[in-house]
Short mmCIF file of C-alpha atoms and ligand atoms in Angstrom, two decimals:
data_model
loop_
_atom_site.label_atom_id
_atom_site.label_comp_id
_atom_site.label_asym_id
_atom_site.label_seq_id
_atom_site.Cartn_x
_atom_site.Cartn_y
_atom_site.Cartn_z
CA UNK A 1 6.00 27.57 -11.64
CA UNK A 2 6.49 23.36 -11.83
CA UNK A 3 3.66 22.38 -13.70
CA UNK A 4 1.43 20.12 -11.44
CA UNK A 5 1.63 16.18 -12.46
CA UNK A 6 -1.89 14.20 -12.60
CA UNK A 7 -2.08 12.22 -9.54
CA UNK A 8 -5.00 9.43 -8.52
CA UNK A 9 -4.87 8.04 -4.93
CA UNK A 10 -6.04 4.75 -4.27
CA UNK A 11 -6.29 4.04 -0.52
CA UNK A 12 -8.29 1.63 1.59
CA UNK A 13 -7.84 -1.50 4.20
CA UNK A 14 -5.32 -4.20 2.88
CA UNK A 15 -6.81 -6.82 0.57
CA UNK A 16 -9.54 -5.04 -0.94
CA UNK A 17 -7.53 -5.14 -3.85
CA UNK A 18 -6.01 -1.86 -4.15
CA UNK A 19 -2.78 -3.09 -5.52
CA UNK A 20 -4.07 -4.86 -8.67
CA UNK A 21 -6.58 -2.29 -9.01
CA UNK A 22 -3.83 0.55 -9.46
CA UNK A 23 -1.11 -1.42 -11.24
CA UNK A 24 -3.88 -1.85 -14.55
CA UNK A 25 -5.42 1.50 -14.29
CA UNK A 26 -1.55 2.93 -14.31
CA UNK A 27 -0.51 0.30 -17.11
CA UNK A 28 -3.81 1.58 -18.91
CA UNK A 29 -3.13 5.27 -18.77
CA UNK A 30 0.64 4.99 -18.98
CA UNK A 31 1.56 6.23 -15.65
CA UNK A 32 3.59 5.90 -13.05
CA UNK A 33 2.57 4.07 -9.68
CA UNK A 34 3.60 4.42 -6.61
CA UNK A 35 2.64 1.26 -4.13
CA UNK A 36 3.59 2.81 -1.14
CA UNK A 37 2.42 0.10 1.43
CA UNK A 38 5.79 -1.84 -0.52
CA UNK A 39 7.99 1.58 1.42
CA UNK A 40 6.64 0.35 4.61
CA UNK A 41 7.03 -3.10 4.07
CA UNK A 42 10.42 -2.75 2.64
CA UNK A 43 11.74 -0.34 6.34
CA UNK A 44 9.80 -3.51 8.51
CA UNK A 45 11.80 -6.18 6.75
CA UNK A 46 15.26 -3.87 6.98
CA UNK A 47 14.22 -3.54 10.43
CA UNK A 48 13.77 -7.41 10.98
CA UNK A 49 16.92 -8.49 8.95
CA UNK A 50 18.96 -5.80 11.29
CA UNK A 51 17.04 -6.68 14.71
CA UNK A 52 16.14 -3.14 15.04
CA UNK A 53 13.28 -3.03 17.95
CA UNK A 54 10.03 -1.98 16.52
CA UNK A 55 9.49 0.57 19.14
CA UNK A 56 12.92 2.27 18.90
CA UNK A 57 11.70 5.32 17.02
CA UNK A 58 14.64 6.91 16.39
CA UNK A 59 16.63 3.98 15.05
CA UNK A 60 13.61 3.20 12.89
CA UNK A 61 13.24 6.96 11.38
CA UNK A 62 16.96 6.83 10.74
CA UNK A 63 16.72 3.35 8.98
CA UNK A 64 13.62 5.00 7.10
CA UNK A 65 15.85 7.87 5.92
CA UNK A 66 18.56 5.79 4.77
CA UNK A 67 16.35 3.03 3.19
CA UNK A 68 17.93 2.13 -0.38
CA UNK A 69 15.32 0.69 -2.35
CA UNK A 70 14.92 0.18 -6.03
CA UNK A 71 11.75 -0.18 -7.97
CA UNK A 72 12.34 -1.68 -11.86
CA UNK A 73 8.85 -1.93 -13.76
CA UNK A 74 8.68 -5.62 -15.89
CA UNK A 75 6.81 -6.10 -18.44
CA UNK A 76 3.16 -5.88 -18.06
CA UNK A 77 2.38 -4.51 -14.77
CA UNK A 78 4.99 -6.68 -12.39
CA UNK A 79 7.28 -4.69 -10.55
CA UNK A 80 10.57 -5.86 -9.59
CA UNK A 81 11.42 -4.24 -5.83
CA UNK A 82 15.34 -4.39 -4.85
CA UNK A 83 16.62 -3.39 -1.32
CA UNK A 84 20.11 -2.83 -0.66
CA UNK A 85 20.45 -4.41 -4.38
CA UNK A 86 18.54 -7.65 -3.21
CA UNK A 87 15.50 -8.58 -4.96
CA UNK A 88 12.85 -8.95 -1.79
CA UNK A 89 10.00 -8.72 -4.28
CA UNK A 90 8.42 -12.44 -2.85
CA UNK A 91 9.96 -11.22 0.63
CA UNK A 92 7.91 -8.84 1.77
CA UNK A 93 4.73 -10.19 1.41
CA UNK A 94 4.37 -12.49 4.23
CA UNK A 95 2.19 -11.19 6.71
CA UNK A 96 5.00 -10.71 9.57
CA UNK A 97 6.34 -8.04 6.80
CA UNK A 98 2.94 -6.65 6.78
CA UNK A 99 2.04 -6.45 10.33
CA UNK A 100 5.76 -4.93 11.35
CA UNK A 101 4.76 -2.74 8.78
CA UNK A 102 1.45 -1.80 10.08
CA UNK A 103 3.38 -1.41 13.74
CA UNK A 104 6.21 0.85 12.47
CA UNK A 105 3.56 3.20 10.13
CA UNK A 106 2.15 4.05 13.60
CA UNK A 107 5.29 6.04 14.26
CA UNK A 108 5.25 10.04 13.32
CA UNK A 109 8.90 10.81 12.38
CA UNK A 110 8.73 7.40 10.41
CA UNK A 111 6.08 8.47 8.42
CA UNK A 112 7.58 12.25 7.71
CA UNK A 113 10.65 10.55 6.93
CA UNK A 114 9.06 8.35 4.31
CA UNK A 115 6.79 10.93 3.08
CA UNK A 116 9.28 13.13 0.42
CA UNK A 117 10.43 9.70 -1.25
CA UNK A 118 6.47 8.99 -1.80
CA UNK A 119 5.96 12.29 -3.26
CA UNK A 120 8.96 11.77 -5.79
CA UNK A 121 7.11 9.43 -7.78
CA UNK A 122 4.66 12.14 -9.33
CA UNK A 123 6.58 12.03 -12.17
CA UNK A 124 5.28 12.77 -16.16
CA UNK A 125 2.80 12.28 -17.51
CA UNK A 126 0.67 11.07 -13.89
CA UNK A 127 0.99 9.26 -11.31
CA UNK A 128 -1.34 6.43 -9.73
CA UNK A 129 -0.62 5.85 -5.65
CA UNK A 130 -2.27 3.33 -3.82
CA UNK A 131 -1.79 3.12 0.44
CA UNK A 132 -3.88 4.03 3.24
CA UNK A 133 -3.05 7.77 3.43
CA UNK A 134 -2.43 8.68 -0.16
CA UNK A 135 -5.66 10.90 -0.55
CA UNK A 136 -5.63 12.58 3.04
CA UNK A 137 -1.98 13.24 3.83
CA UNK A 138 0.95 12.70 1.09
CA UNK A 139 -1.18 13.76 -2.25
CA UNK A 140 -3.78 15.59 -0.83
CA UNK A 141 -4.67 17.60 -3.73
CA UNK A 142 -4.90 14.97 -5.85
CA UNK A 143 -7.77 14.96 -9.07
CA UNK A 144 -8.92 12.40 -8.10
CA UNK A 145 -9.67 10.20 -5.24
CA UNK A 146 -10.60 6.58 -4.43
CA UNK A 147 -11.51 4.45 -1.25
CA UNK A 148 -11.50 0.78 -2.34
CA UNK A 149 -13.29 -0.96 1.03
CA UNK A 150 -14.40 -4.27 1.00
CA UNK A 151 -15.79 -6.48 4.43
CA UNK A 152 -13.01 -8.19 6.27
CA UNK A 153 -14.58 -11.76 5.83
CA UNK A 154 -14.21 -10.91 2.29
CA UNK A 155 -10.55 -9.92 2.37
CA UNK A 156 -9.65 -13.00 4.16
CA UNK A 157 -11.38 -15.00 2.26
CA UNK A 158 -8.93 -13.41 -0.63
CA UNK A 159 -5.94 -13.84 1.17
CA UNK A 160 -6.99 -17.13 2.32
CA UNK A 161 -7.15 -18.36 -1.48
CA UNK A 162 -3.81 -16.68 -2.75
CA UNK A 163 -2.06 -18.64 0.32
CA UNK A 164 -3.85 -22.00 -0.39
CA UNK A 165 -2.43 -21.45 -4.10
CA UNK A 166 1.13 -21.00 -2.79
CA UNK A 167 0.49 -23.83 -1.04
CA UNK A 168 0.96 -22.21 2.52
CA UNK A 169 -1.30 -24.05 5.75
CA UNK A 170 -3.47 -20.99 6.93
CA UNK A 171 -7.00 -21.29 8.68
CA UNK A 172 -9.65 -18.37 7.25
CA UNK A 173 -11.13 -17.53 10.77
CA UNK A 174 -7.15 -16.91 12.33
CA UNK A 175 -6.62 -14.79 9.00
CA UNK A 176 -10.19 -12.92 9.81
CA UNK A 177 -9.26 -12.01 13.33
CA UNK A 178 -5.52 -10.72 11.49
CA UNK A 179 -6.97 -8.42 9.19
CA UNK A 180 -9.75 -6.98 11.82
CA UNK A 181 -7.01 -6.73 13.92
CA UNK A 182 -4.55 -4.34 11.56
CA UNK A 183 -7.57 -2.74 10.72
CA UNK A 184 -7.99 -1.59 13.88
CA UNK A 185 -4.67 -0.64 14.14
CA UNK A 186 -4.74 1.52 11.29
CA UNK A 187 -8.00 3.05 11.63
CA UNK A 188 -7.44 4.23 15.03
CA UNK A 189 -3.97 5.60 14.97
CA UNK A 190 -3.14 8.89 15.86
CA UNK A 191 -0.90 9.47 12.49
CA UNK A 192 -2.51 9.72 9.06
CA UNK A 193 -5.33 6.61 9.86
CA UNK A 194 -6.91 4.93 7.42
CA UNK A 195 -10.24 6.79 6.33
CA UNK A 196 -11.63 7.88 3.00
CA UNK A 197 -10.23 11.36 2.34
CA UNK A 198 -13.71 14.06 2.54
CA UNK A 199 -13.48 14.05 -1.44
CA UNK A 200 -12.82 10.51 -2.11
CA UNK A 201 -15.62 8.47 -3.87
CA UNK A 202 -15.59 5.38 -2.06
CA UNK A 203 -16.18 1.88 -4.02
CA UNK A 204 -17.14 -1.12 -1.92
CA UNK A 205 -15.54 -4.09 -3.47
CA UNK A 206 -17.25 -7.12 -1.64
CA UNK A 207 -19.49 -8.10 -4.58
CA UNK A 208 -17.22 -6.89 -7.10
CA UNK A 209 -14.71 -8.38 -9.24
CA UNK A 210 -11.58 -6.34 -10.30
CA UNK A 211 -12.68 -5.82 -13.82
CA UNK A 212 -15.71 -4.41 -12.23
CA UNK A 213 -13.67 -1.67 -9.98
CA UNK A 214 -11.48 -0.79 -12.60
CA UNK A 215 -14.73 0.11 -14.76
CA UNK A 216 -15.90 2.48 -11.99
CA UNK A 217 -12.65 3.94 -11.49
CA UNK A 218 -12.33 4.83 -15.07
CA UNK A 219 -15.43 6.18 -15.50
CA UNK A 220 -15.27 8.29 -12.56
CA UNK A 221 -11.44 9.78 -14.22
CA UNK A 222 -13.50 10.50 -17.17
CA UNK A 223 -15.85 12.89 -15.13
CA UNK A 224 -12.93 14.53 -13.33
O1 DC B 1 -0.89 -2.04 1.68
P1 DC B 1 0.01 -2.96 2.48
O2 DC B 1 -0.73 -4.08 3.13
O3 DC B 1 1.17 -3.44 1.68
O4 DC B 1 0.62 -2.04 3.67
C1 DC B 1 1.34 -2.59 4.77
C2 DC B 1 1.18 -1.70 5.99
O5 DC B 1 1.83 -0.44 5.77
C3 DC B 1 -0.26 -1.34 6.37
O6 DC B 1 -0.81 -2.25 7.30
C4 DC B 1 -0.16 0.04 6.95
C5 DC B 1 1.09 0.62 6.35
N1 DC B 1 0.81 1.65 5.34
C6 DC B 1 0.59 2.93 5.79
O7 DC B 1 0.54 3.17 6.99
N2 DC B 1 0.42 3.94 4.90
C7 DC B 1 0.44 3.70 3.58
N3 DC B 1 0.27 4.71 2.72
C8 DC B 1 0.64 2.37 3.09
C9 DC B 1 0.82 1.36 4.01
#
């Protein structure tokens, strides 16, 4: 028998800081992580650059299938994320990545098709996987589980910073009605929506700072 590799999901609503939360806790215990809302991002922008229509489900669960991506850790936490050899790390942030991505992760056959290259990341000695379904669906008998929530007004107000530092012209209440609006979307889905798996402990992040999270994390691993 395969001897079972450690896994900890982090899932939740985008910007409630899932991402930085996972990247320190798996730079902290030495494990692998596995960001898999970058997989969805990375099949919306292929589908963009190659004008494939975001309600053609077959084209779009063939694309998944065929989807050559690379992921090179940096130094420190960074990851490096290469598709078709191009680096598209920047690329598939902007929010037209993430809301073709929330569109297309809607789609069944997209999702099964994504869901074996997810699983190949649990990988010695453990694995850390942060998304939206990581706890019910792809992991889900994983030690242990996290929902990192936070209130939308919140979360935009997040986003709304990081974009004033890049220097990008965004207005908070357009970026509220965005995120309420993918929330939504990915709540009420049909496939593998975005809820707190029945033995996930789930941390509200609103009044908490990422140090803070981490903390609780950690300290719920140790009871595990
Ligand atoms: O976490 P993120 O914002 O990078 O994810 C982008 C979109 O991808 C998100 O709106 C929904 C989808 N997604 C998903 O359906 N399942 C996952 N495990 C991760 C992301």
């Amino acid at each position: 028998m395969t001897k079972e590799i450690p896994v900890i999901t982090i899932d939740g609503p985008s910007g409630a800081g899932k991402g930085s939360v996972a990247a320190i806790i798996a730079e902290k215990l030495g494990w692998n992580l596995l960001d898999s809302g970058a997989i969805y991002r990375l099949l919306a922008l292929s589908a963009i650059k190659k004008n494939i229509d975001f309600e053609n489900s077959e084209l779009l669960t063939e694309e998944a299938k065929r989807l050559n991506v690379e992921f090179i850790p940096q130094k420190g936490s960074e990851i490096r994320i290469l598709l078709d050899g191009e680096d598209v790390t920047g690329e598939i942030r902007t929010e037209k990545c993430g809301n073709t991505a929330s569109k297309i992760a809607a789609i069944l056959p997209v999702r099964d098709a994504l869901l074996q290259r997810q699983r190949d990341f649990a990988k010695e000695p453990g694995l850390v996987a942060d998304g939206r379904d990581m706890g019910t669906v792809v992991f889900s008998s994983a030690a242990a589980k996290i929902f990192l929530t936070a209130s939308a007004e919140e979360r935009a107000k997040r986003r709304y910073k990081q974009l004033k530092q890049k220097e990008f012209n965004v207005n908070l209440a357009a970026l509220v009605k965005e995120i309420e609006e993918r929330d939504l979307r990915d709540t009420t889905r049909k496939v593998a929506p975005l809820k707190p798996a029945e033995d996930a402990i789930v941390i509200d992040s609103s009044n908490l700072d990422i140090d803070q999270v981490v903390q609780q994390i950690m300290q719920h691993i140790d009871l595990v």
